[in-house]
Coordinates of C-alpha atoms and ligand atoms in Angstrom, one line a residue:
M1 CA -8.1 55.3 -5.1
P2 CA -4.6 55.5 -3.4
I3 CA -2.8 51.9 -2.6
H4 CA -3.0 52.0 0.9
I5 CA -0.5 49.4 2.1
N6 CA -0.7 47.9 5.6
K7 CA 2.5 47.9 7.4
S8 CA 1.6 45.2 9.6
V9 CA 0.6 43.0 6.9
L10 CA 4.2 43.9 4.9
I11 CA 6.3 42.9 8.0
A12 CA 4.7 39.8 8.5
T13 CA 4.7 38.6 4.5
I14 CA 8.9 39.6 4.9
V15 CA 9.1 37.4 8.5
S16 CA 7.3 34.5 7.0
L17 CA 9.1 34.8 3.6
I18 CA 12.7 34.9 5.9
F19 CA 11.3 31.9 8.5
S20 CA 10.0 30.1 4.8
T21 CA 13.8 30.4 3.5
F22 CA 15.0 29.3 7.2
A23 CA 12.5 25.9 7.0
Q24 CA 13.9 25.3 3.7
A25 CA 17.6 25.5 4.4
Q26 CA 16.7 23.2 7.5
T27 CA 15.0 20.5 5.8
A28 CA 17.5 20.7 3.0
S29 CA 20.4 20.0 5.6
K30 CA 18.6 17.1 7.4
D31 CA 18.0 15.0 4.0
I32 CA 21.9 16.0 2.7
S33 CA 22.2 11.8 3.3
I34 CA 19.8 11.2 0.2
N35 CA 21.3 13.3 -2.5
Q36 CA 18.9 13.9 -5.6
K37 CA 19.6 10.7 -7.9
S38 CA 18.5 8.4 -5.4
R39 CA 15.3 9.8 -4.9
P40 CA 12.5 7.8 -6.8
K41 CA 9.8 9.5 -8.8
N42 CA 7.6 6.9 -7.9
I43 CA 7.2 4.3 -5.1
I44 CA 5.6 0.8 -5.8
L45 CA 4.9 -0.7 -2.3
L46 CA 3.7 -4.4 -2.6
I47 CA 2.3 -6.1 0.6
G48 CA 2.2 -9.9 0.4
D49 CA -0.5 -10.3 3.5
G50 CA 0.6 -12.8 5.7
M51 CA 4.1 -13.5 3.8
G52 CA 6.7 -14.7 5.9
L53 CA 9.9 -15.8 5.1
A54 CA 8.3 -19.9 4.8
Q55 CA 5.9 -18.4 2.3
M56 CA 8.3 -17.0 0.4
Y57 CA 10.8 -19.9 0.5
A58 CA 7.8 -22.3 -0.2
A59 CA 6.9 -20.5 -3.0
L60 CA 10.4 -20.2 -4.4
T61 CA 10.6 -23.7 -3.8
A62 CA 7.5 -24.4 -5.9
T63 CA 8.3 -22.3 -8.4
Q64 CA 11.8 -24.4 -9.1
D65 CA 13.9 -21.1 -7.8
N66 CA 12.0 -18.6 -10.0
L67 CA 10.4 -16.0 -8.2
R68 CA 10.9 -12.6 -9.2
M69 CA 10.7 -10.7 -5.8
T70 CA 13.5 -12.3 -4.8
N71 CA 15.5 -10.3 -7.8
C72 CA 16.2 -7.4 -5.6
P73 CA 19.6 -6.2 -4.3
N74 CA 18.4 -4.8 -0.7
I75 CA 16.9 -6.9 1.8
A76 CA 15.8 -5.5 5.8
L77 CA 13.8 -7.5 8.3
V78 CA 10.7 -5.9 9.7
K79 CA 9.8 -6.2 12.8
T80 CA 5.5 -6.1 13.1
F81 CA 4.5 -5.8 16.9
S82 CA 1.5 -3.4 17.5
D83 CA 0.8 -0.7 20.2
S84 CA -1.5 -3.6 22.0
D85 CA 0.3 -6.5 21.0
Y86 CA 3.4 -8.5 20.4
I87 CA 1.2 -10.4 17.3
T88 CA 0.1 -7.4 15.5
D89 CA -3.2 -7.5 13.2
S90 CA -3.3 -6.2 9.4
A91 CA -5.2 -3.0 10.9
A92 CA -2.5 -2.1 13.0
A93 CA 0.5 -3.7 10.5
G94 CA -1.3 -2.0 7.5
T95 CA -1.6 1.5 9.7
A96 CA 2.5 1.4 10.8
I97 CA 3.5 0.4 7.1
A98 CA 0.8 3.3 6.0
T99 CA 1.5 6.2 8.9
G100 CA 4.2 5.4 10.6
N101 CA 2.5 5.2 13.8
K102 CA 2.0 1.9 15.6
T103 CA -1.6 1.8 16.8
T104 CA -4.0 -0.9 18.7
N105 CA -5.0 -3.9 16.6
G106 CA -7.9 -3.4 14.8
M107 CA -7.8 0.4 14.6
I108 CA -7.6 1.7 10.8
G109 CA -5.4 5.0 10.3
M110 CA -5.5 6.3 14.0
L111 CA -3.7 6.1 17.3
P112 CA -4.5 4.4 20.3
D113 CA -6.3 7.5 21.4
K114 CA -8.2 7.8 18.1
T115 CA -6.2 10.8 17.0
P116 CA -6.2 10.2 12.8
V117 CA -2.8 10.0 11.5
T118 CA -2.5 10.8 7.7
S119 CA -1.2 7.6 5.0
I120 CA 1.6 8.1 2.8
L121 CA -0.7 8.0 0.0
K122 CA -2.5 11.3 1.4
Y123 CA 0.7 12.8 1.8
A124 CA 1.4 12.1 -2.3
E125 CA -1.8 13.3 -3.0
N126 CA -1.6 16.5 -1.0
H127 CA 1.7 16.6 -3.0
G128 CA 0.3 16.6 -6.4
L129 CA 1.1 12.8 -7.3
A130 CA -0.9 10.0 -8.6
T131 CA -2.5 7.2 -6.2
G132 CA -3.9 3.7 -6.3
L133 CA -4.7 0.9 -4.4
V134 CA -5.1 -2.6 -5.8
T135 CA -5.9 -5.6 -3.6
T136 CA -7.7 -9.4 -4.1
C137 CA -9.7 -8.6 -1.4
D138 CA -12.6 -6.4 -0.6
I139 CA -11.1 -2.7 -1.2
T140 CA -12.3 -1.7 2.3
H141 CA -10.4 -5.0 3.8
A142 CA -8.0 -3.4 6.2
T143 CA -4.7 -3.4 4.3
P144 CA -5.8 -1.2 1.9
A145 CA -8.2 0.8 3.9
A146 CA -5.3 1.8 6.0
F147 CA -3.4 3.8 3.3
I148 CA -7.4 5.8 2.9
A149 CA -9.5 5.6 5.6
N150 CA -9.2 6.9 9.7
V151 CA -12.0 4.4 11.7
E152 CA -11.6 3.0 14.8
N153 CA -12.3 -0.5 13.8
R154 CA -11.4 -2.7 10.6
K155 CA -14.7 -3.6 10.8
M156 CA -16.7 -0.3 9.8
A157 CA -16.7 -1.3 6.0
Q158 CA -19.4 0.7 5.0
E159 CA -17.7 4.0 6.5
I160 CA -14.1 3.0 4.9
A161 CA -16.2 2.8 1.5
L162 CA -17.3 6.2 2.2
Q163 CA -14.1 7.6 2.9
F164 CA -12.8 6.8 -0.4
L165 CA -15.2 9.5 -1.1
Y166 CA -12.9 11.6 1.4
T167 CA -10.2 11.6 -1.0
D168 CA -8.9 12.1 -4.4
I169 CA -7.5 8.5 -5.3
D170 CA -6.9 8.1 -9.0
V171 CA -7.3 4.4 -8.9
F172 CA -8.8 1.5 -7.1
I173 CA -9.0 -1.8 -7.8
G174 CA -10.3 -4.7 -5.6
G175 CA -13.8 -6.2 -4.9
G176 CA -16.3 -5.1 -2.5
Y177 CA -18.7 -3.1 -4.8
D178 CA -21.3 -4.5 -2.3
N179 CA -20.0 -1.7 0.6
F180 CA -20.5 1.4 -2.1
T181 CA -23.9 0.1 -3.1
K182 CA -25.9 -2.0 -0.4
R183 CA -25.5 0.4 2.6
A184 CA -27.6 0.8 5.9
D185 CA -27.5 4.5 5.2
S186 CA -28.9 3.6 1.1
L187 CA -26.4 6.1 -0.4
N188 CA -25.5 4.8 -3.4
L189 CA -21.2 5.9 -3.5
I190 CA -21.0 4.7 -7.1
D191 CA -22.7 7.7 -8.1
S192 CA -21.3 9.6 -6.2
L193 CA -17.8 8.2 -7.5
L194 CA -19.5 9.2 -10.8
V195 CA -20.3 12.7 -9.8
R196 CA -16.5 12.7 -9.2
N197 CA -15.3 11.5 -12.8
Y198 CA -14.9 8.1 -12.0
Q199 CA -15.6 5.4 -14.4
I200 CA -16.8 2.5 -12.8
A201 CA -15.8 -1.1 -14.1
T202 CA -17.3 -4.2 -12.8
T203 CA -15.2 -6.8 -14.6
I204 CA -12.0 -7.1 -16.2
S205 CA -12.9 -6.7 -19.7
E206 CA -14.5 -3.1 -18.6
M207 CA -11.6 -1.9 -16.7
N208 CA -8.8 -2.8 -19.4
A209 CA -11.1 -0.5 -21.8
I210 CA -10.0 2.5 -19.7
N211 CA -7.1 4.4 -21.0
R212 CA -7.0 7.5 -19.0
G213 CA -8.8 9.1 -16.4
K214 CA -9.4 7.9 -12.9
L215 CA -10.7 4.4 -12.2
A216 CA -13.1 2.6 -9.6
A217 CA -13.1 -0.9 -10.3
L218 CA -15.0 -3.3 -7.9
L219 CA -14.5 -6.0 -9.6
Y220 CA -16.5 -8.7 -7.1
P221 CA -19.5 -7.9 -4.8
K222 CA -17.5 -9.2 -2.0
H223 CA -13.9 -10.8 -1.9
P224 CA -12.3 -11.9 -5.2
S225 CA -12.2 -15.6 -5.3
K226 CA -9.6 -17.7 -4.3
M227 CA -6.8 -18.1 -7.3
S228 CA -7.6 -22.1 -7.0
E229 CA -11.8 -21.2 -7.7
G230 CA -10.6 -18.9 -10.9
R231 CA -9.4 -15.5 -9.9
G232 CA -6.8 -16.0 -12.4
D233 CA -4.7 -13.2 -13.8
M234 CA -6.5 -10.9 -12.1
L235 CA -4.0 -9.2 -9.6
P236 CA -0.7 -8.7 -11.8
V237 CA -3.5 -7.4 -14.8
S238 CA -4.8 -4.9 -12.2
T239 CA -1.5 -3.9 -11.6
A240 CA -0.6 -3.4 -15.2
K241 CA -3.7 -0.7 -15.5
A242 CA -2.9 1.0 -12.3
L243 CA 0.9 1.6 -13.8
E244 CA -0.4 2.7 -16.8
L245 CA -3.3 5.1 -15.5
L246 CA -0.6 6.7 -12.6
S247 CA 2.3 6.7 -15.0
K248 CA 0.2 9.3 -16.6
N249 CA 1.1 12.0 -13.9
E250 CA 4.3 14.1 -14.7
N251 CA 4.6 14.3 -10.7
G252 CA 5.2 10.7 -10.1
F253 CA 2.8 8.2 -7.9
F254 CA 2.3 6.4 -5.2
L255 CA 0.6 2.7 -5.8
M256 CA 0.1 -0.3 -2.8
V257 CA -0.6 -3.7 -4.1
E258 CA -1.5 -6.0 -1.7
G259 CA -1.5 -9.8 -2.5
S260 CA -4.5 -10.1 0.5
Q261 CA -5.1 -14.1 0.4
I262 CA -1.6 -15.3 1.3
D263 CA -2.6 -14.6 4.9
W264 CA -6.1 -16.2 4.2
G265 CA -4.0 -20.1 3.5
G266 CA -2.2 -18.9 6.6
H267 CA -5.2 -19.0 8.7
D268 CA -6.5 -22.4 6.9
N269 CA -2.9 -23.9 7.6
D270 CA -3.3 -24.7 3.7
L271 CA -0.2 -24.5 1.5
D272 CA -1.5 -24.8 -1.2
Y273 CA -3.8 -22.1 -1.1
I274 CA -0.9 -20.4 0.2
L275 CA 1.6 -21.4 -2.6
N276 CA -1.2 -20.0 -5.6
E277 CA -1.6 -16.5 -3.7
T278 CA 2.0 -16.1 -3.3
I279 CA 3.0 -17.1 -6.8
D280 CA 0.2 -15.2 -7.8
F281 CA 1.5 -11.7 -5.8
D282 CA 5.0 -12.0 -7.3
K283 CA 3.7 -12.1 -10.6
A284 CA 1.8 -8.7 -9.9
C285 CA 6.0 -8.2 -8.0
G286 CA 7.2 -8.9 -11.8
I287 CA 4.9 -6.6 -13.3
A288 CA 5.9 -3.6 -11.0
L289 CA 9.8 -4.3 -11.3
D290 CA 9.5 -4.8 -15.5
F291 CA 7.7 -1.4 -15.1
A292 CA 10.8 -0.1 -12.7
E293 CA 13.4 -1.2 -14.6
K294 CA 12.3 0.4 -17.9
N295 CA 11.2 3.6 -16.1
G296 CA 14.3 3.9 -13.9
E297 CA 12.7 6.7 -11.5
T298 CA 10.9 4.2 -9.2
L299 CA 11.4 2.8 -6.4
I300 CA 9.6 -1.1 -5.6
I301 CA 9.3 -2.0 -1.8
I302 CA 8.3 -5.5 -1.5
T303 CA 7.2 -6.8 2.2
A304 CA 4.6 -8.5 4.2
D305 CA 2.2 -6.8 7.4
H306 CA 3.2 -10.1 9.4
E307 CA 3.4 -13.7 8.9
T308 CA 0.6 -16.1 9.1
G309 CA 0.5 -19.7 10.6
G310 CA 3.7 -20.2 12.0
L311 CA 5.2 -21.9 8.8
S312 CA 7.8 -23.9 9.0
L313 CA 9.4 -26.0 6.1
P314 CA 10.2 -29.3 7.8
G315 CA 11.1 -31.0 4.6
G316 CA 10.6 -30.5 0.9
E317 CA 12.9 -30.8 -2.6
L318 CA 14.0 -27.7 -5.1
K319 CA 14.4 -30.1 -7.9
S320 CA 10.9 -31.5 -7.7
G321 CA 9.2 -28.3 -6.5
K322 CA 7.7 -29.9 -3.3
P323 CA 8.0 -27.7 -0.3
E324 CA 6.8 -29.4 3.0
G325 CA 4.9 -27.6 5.0
K326 CA 4.1 -27.4 9.0
F327 CA 2.1 -24.7 10.8
S328 CA 2.0 -24.3 14.8
T329 CA -0.8 -21.3 14.7
G330 CA -4.2 -21.1 12.7
D331 CA -3.3 -16.8 13.6
H332 CA -0.6 -14.7 12.9
S333 CA 2.7 -14.9 14.1
A334 CA 5.4 -12.3 15.7
I335 CA 7.9 -13.6 13.3
P336 CA 10.2 -10.3 11.5
V337 CA 9.2 -10.6 7.9
P338 CA 11.6 -9.9 4.8
L339 CA 11.5 -6.5 3.1
Y340 CA 13.2 -6.6 -0.8
A341 CA 13.6 -3.5 -2.0
K342 CA 14.8 -2.2 -5.5
G343 CA 15.4 1.2 -7.1
P344 CA 16.2 4.8 -6.1
G345 CA 16.7 4.4 -2.5
G346 CA 16.3 1.2 -1.8
D347 CA 19.4 1.2 -0.3
Q348 CA 17.5 3.1 2.3
F349 CA 15.8 -0.5 3.6
D350 CA 19.0 -2.0 5.6
G351 CA 19.1 -4.5 8.7
L352 CA 16.3 -5.2 11.1
I353 CA 14.3 -2.3 10.9
D354 CA 10.4 -1.4 12.8
N355 CA 7.1 -1.5 10.5
T356 CA 6.7 2.3 11.0
D357 CA 10.0 2.7 9.6
I358 CA 8.4 1.7 6.1
F359 CA 6.6 4.4 6.0
K360 CA 9.4 6.9 7.4
I361 CA 11.4 5.6 4.5
M362 CA 9.3 6.5 1.7
Y363 CA 8.3 10.3 3.2
R364 CA 11.9 11.3 3.2
L365 CA 12.5 9.2 -0.3
F366 CA 9.3 11.4 -1.7
G367 CA 11.0 14.5 0.0
F368 CA 7.7 15.3 1.9
E369 CA 8.3 18.0 4.2
V370 CA 5.8 20.2 4.8
I371 CA 2.7 18.6 6.9
K372 CA -0.5 19.4 4.6
E373 CA -4.2 18.7 5.3
Ligands
MG1 MG1 -5.0 -7.6 3.9
ZN2 ZN1 -4.7 -12.6 9.1

């Protein structure tokens, strides 16, 4: 049979080749400010939920100036307002950080008109990187959800659990087992995860026994306990495990780690709760910073989604490690939050930035230019 060359297909192929070369050249010229050496292979984004400057400084005081997160050379301040409100909630703030879009308070991974938007985690996954989420709350809670789900209300926890299965996230560790098993639709999502080759862990020792492959560690039926009620080293140990598994991917990885309960201490106007949770979060930051130091190709970003409690420090003493706190609200506040960065590309974080810039800078540093999905 003679080979039949379809002329119009041939022309279309040549045109698309020329066009894609042109598109690549365009992309390269746009990116001239970031040279190859200053691009990270991996990004670890650590979010202290509700951790404003006062929470950080209170923890610095309580540890007598021994806070790992403060040892980052690049510092910025981040505006946190949402599309709907001067004071954001964690859903809108998480969506801004994860997707680069402001939205209405309460919405996850969607614009105010309910158009779904793609998170940095999903872009990473689509570009062949390994991806992970580690939290000290239910894994379907607003902050981690913003990286994985697209729902109009953060309260849709069972739908958010289901949307984990729409992705190929490699590692997720937190609480919230019940949202995968005790469901209104009577689906057993643990079975679905097993079918997709996830290894399931419900205790830290089960989690620690897993040394390769995909991991879903749902260590509590609902939210993990407070530090003061025995959570122990769950967050730093989980961070280390996630890094061990994700770093096996040769293309690099994106990991988000959340210290979720700093926020809850703020809502409770409970300084001890804030201190315990912030110091625990800082241990996870230390694990990430140590990994990055050895690895050399990892960018660390440490920030918050908003401040909680309107905390001020009208007194205290560094020597004895005793901060004195005063709260001005039981809710979030509008004050900008600190951002610390270290590693390749860290110098891109500078000055007073917007929370949506965090996505934009990560996206640019990863060199993601082709929008897939
Ligand atoms: Mg949160
Ligand atoms: Zn809150």
